[in-house]
XYZ file of C-alpha atoms in Angstrom:
324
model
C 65.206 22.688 -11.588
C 65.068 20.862 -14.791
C 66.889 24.053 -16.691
C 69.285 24.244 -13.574
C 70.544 20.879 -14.530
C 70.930 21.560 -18.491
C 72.401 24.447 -17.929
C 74.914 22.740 -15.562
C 75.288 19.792 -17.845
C 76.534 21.905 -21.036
C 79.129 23.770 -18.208
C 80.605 20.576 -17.784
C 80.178 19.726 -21.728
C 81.942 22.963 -22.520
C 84.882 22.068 -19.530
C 85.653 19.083 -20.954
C 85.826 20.333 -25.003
C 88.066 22.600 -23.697
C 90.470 20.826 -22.133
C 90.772 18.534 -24.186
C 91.317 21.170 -27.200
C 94.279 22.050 -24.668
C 95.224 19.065 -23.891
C 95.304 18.406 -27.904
C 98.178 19.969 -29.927
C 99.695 23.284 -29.535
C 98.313 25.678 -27.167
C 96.225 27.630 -29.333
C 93.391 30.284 -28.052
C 91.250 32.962 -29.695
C 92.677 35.000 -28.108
C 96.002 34.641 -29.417
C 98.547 32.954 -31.179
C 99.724 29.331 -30.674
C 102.207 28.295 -28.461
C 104.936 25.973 -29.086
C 107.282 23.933 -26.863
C 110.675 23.269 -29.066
C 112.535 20.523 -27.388
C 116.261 20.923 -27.632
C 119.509 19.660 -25.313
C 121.987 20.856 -22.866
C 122.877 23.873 -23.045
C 126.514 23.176 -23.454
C 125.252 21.288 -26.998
C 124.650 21.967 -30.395
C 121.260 21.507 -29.600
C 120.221 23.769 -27.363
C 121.621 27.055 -29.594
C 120.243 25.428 -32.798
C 116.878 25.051 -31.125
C 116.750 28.366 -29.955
C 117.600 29.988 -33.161
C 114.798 27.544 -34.454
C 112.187 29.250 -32.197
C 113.327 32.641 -33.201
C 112.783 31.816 -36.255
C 108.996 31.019 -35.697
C 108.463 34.009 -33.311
C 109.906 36.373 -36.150
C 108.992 34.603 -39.319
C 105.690 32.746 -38.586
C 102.311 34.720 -38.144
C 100.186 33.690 -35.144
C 102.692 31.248 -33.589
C 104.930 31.941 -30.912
C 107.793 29.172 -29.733
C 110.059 28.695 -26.973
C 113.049 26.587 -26.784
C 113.203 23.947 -23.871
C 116.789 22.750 -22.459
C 116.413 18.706 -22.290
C 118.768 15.275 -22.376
C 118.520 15.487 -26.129
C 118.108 12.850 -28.079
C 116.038 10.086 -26.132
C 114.752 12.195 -23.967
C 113.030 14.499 -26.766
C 111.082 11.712 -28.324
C 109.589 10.958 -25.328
C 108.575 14.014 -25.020
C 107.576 14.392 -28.413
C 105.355 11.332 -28.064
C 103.583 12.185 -24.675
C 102.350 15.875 -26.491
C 104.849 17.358 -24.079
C 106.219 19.302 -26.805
C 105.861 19.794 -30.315
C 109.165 19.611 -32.359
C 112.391 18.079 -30.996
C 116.108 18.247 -32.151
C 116.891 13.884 -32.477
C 119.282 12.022 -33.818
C 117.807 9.866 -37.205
C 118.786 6.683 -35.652
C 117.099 7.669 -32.491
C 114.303 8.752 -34.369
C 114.271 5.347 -36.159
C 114.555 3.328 -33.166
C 111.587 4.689 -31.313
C 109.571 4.592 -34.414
C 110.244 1.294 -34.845
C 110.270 -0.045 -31.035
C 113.802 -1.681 -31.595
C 116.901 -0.816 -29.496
C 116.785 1.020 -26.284
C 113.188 1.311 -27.060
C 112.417 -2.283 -27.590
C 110.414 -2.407 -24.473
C 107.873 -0.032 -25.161
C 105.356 0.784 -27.468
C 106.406 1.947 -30.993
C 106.167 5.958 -31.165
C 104.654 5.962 -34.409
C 103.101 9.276 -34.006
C 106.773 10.866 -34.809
C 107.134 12.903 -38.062
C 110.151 14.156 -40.032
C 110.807 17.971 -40.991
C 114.455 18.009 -41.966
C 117.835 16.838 -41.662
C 120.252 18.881 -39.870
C 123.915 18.185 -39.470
C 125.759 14.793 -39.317
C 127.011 13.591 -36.418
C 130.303 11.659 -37.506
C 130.986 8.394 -35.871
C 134.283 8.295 -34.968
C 136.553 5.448 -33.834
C 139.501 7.082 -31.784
C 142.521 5.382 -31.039
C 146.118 6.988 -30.149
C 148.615 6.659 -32.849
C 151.327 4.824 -31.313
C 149.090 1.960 -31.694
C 148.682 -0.288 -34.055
C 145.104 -0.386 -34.924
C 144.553 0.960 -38.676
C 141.464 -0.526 -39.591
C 138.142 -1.136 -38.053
C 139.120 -5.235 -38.427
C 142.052 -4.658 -35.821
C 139.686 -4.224 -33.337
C 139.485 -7.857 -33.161
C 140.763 -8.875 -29.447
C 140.993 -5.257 -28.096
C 139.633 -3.472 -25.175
C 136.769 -0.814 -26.735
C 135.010 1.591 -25.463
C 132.066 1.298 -27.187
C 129.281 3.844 -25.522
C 127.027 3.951 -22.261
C 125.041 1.031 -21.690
C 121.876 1.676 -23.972
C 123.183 5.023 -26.133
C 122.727 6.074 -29.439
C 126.758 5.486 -29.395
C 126.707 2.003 -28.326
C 124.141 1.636 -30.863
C 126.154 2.682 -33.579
C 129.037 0.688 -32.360
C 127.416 -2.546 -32.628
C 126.130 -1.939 -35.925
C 129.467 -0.996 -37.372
C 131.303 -4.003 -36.301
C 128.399 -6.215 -37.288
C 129.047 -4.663 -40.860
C 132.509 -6.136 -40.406
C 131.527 -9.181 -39.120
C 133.087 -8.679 -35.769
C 130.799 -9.144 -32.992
C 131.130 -8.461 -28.864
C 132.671 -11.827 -28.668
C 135.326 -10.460 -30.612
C 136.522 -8.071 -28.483
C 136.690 -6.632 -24.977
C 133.770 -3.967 -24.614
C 133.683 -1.658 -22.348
C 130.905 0.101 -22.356
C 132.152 4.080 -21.741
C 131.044 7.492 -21.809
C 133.724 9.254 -24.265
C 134.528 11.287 -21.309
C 135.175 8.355 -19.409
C 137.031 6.547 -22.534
C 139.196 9.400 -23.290
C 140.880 8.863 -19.470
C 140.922 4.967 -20.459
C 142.772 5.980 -23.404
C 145.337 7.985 -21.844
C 145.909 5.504 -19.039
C 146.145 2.369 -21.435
C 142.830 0.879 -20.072
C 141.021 0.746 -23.417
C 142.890 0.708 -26.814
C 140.050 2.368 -28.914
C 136.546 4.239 -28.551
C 133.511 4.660 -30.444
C 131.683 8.387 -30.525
C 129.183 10.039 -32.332
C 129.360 13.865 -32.719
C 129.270 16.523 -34.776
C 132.868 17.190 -35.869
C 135.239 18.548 -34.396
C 133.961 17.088 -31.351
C 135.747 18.919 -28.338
C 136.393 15.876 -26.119
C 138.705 14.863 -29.408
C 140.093 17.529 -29.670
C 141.131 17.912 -25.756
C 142.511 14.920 -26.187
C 144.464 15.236 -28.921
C 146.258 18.310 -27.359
C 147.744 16.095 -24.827
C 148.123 12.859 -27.189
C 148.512 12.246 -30.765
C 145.707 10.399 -31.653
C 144.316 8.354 -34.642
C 140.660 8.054 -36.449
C 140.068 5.095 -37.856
C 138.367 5.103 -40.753
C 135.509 2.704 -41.902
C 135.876 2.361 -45.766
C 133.879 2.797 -48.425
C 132.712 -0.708 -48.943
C 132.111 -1.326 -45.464
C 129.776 1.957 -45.282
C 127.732 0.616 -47.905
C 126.959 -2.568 -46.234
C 126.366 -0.735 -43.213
C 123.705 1.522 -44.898
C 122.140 -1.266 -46.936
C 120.910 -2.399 -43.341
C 120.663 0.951 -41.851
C 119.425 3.465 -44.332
C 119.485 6.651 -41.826
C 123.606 6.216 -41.955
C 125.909 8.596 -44.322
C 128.973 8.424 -46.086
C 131.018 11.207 -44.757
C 134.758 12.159 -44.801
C 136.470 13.905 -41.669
C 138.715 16.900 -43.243
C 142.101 16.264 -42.804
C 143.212 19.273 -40.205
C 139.897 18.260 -38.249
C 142.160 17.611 -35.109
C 145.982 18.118 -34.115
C 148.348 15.935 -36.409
C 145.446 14.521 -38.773
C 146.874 15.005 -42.412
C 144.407 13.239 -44.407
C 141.122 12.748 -44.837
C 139.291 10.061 -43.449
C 136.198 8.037 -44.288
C 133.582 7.085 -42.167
C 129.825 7.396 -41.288
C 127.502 9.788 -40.020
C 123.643 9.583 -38.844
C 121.977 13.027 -39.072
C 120.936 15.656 -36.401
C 117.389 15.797 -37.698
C 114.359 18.001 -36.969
C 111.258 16.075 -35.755
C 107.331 17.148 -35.086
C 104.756 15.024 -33.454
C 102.439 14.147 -36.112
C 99.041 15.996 -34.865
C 100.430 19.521 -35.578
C 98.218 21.303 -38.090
C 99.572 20.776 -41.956
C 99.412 24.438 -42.107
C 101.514 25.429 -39.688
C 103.969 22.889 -40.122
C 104.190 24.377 -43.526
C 104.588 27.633 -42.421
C 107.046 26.717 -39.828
C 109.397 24.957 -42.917
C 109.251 27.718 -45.268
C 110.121 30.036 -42.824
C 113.206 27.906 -41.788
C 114.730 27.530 -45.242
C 114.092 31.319 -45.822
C 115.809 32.496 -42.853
C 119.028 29.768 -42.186
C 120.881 32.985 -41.981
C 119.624 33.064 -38.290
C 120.602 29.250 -37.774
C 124.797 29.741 -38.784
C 124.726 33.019 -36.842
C 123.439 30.671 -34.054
C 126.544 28.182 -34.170
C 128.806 26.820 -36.810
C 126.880 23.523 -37.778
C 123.852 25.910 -38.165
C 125.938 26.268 -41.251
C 125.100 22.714 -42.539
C 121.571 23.111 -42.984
C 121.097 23.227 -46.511
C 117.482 22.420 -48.860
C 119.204 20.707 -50.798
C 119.929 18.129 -48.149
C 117.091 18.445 -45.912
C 116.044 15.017 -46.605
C 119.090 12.698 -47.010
C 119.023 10.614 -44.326
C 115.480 10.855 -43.428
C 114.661 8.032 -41.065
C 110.704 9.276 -40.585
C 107.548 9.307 -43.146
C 107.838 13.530 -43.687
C 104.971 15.610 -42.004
C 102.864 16.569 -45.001
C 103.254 20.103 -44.140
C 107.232 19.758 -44.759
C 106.170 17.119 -47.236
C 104.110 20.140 -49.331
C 107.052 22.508 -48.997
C 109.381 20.108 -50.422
C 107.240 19.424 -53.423
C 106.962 23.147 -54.202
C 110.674 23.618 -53.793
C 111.347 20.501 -56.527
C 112.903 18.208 -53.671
């Protein structure tokens, strides 16, 4: 009886070790290679194609790892996932990334997510203030006493608004916010509701450019010295210039912005792999442009600019071979 129950008690010993080694990390087994979750966005996105091209990437590249790319809400709903072990890298925006590290913004009522880590910088995503061009706003300091859209209630976008005027000294007293999709900003626009509209994209962003087939339309640009403010508080921002030619009628360049599409890990993946996994990226972005055309941004040389997460050390290792 007495060896019935041992040998019962190390069954139950050897259940437990093993779910929590699968409960822990990627899905790894003996027999066979580990399994990765790659959270990405809809599949209308940049995201989502990026992400997938990502995975490839692993499955051809990377021995004894296999990924798969998951279709999600993107940013703030990947670090949530990233954080409950639900998957194991994520396509975020820096800022987004920043804010749940930190527990500030629409994360302020929940526990910091300081088990995030950093692997690279993608692509900016250019915040753009849109106005039409029969008005007279030139400047981010005419927004003073105008109706702006300024982002859904709690966005990345809204976000991004607030800081920018803050860097101008203009707060939501100043104006009249309205607090928008750019979907539902670019009707406002057309109808007169709303007089200007914050957005954050990747450039050209189609809803602009929609719009701007049916009005001529205006991009106000944040200068130079107003950027640097604005990234003296908020280090994961960009300078960035919008090509002229970017949409219908735009002749010049214009200044502005941009927080980073960045690639983030949880922080208990193995150093090894995450190595692996990095290498493999930077030797194969071939496979990321052919994927879309901001797959065409990703660059070494600027895989850390913006970085608004301590580095996994595996990416961390790669970069220090590679001089960065």
């Amino acid at each position: 009886m007495k060896a019935t129950r041992n040998i019962s008690l190390l069954a139950v010993i050897a259940l437990i070790a093993m779910l929590f080694a699968t409960a822990c990390g990627a899905d790894r087994t003996s027999q066979g290679p580990a399994r990765l979750a790659v959270a990405t966005g809809g599949t209308a996105g940049v995201y989502f194609p990026l992400g997938g091209a990502f995975a490839n990437i692993i499955n051809e590249k990377v021995s004894d790892v296999t990924a798969n790319a998951e279709s999600t809400g993107a940013s703030v709903e990947n670090v949530n996932l990233l954080n409950n072990g639900d998957v194991d890298f994520a396509t975020i925006q820096n800022d987004i990334s920043y804010y749940a590290f930190t527990g500030t913004e629409m994360f302020s009522d929940v526990a910091a997510m300081t088990n995030l880590r950093g692997v690279a910088t993608l692509y900016p995503e250019v915040v753009q203030i849109i106005t039409l061009a029969n008005s007279n706003i030139r400047s981010v300091e005419d927004l003073r006493g105008r109706r702006v859209a300024v982002g859904a209630p709690g966005s990345g976008v809204e976000a991004n608004a607030r800081q920018v005027l803050t860097a101008h000294g203009i707060g939501y007293n100043d104006i009249r916010a309205d607090y928008l999709s750019f979907a539902e900003a670019a009707d406002a626009l057309k109808d007169g509701n709303v007089e200007a509209a914050f957005l954050t994209a990747g450039t050209p962003t189609a809803a602009v450019t929609d719009l701007a087939t049916t009005h001529s339309v205006r991009i106000v640009p944040i200068a130079s010295a107003m950027a640097e403010r604005l990234i003296a508080d908020f280090p994961f921002y960009n300078q960035v210039r919008i090509p002229a030619g970017t949409y219908r009628n735009q002749a010049e360049d214009v200044e502005t912005v941009a927080v980073m599409a960045m690639l983030t890990v949880r922080e208990g993946l193995e150093e090894e792999m995450v190595y692996n996994i990095t290498k493999a990226l930077f030797e194969n972005l071939d496979m990321l442009a052919a994927a879309h055309s901001r797959g065409g941004d990703v660059v070494l040389e600027t895989a850390t600019d913006g970085m608004s997460l301590d580095l996994h050390p595996g990416a961390a290792r790669y970069y220090s071979e590679m001089g960065l």
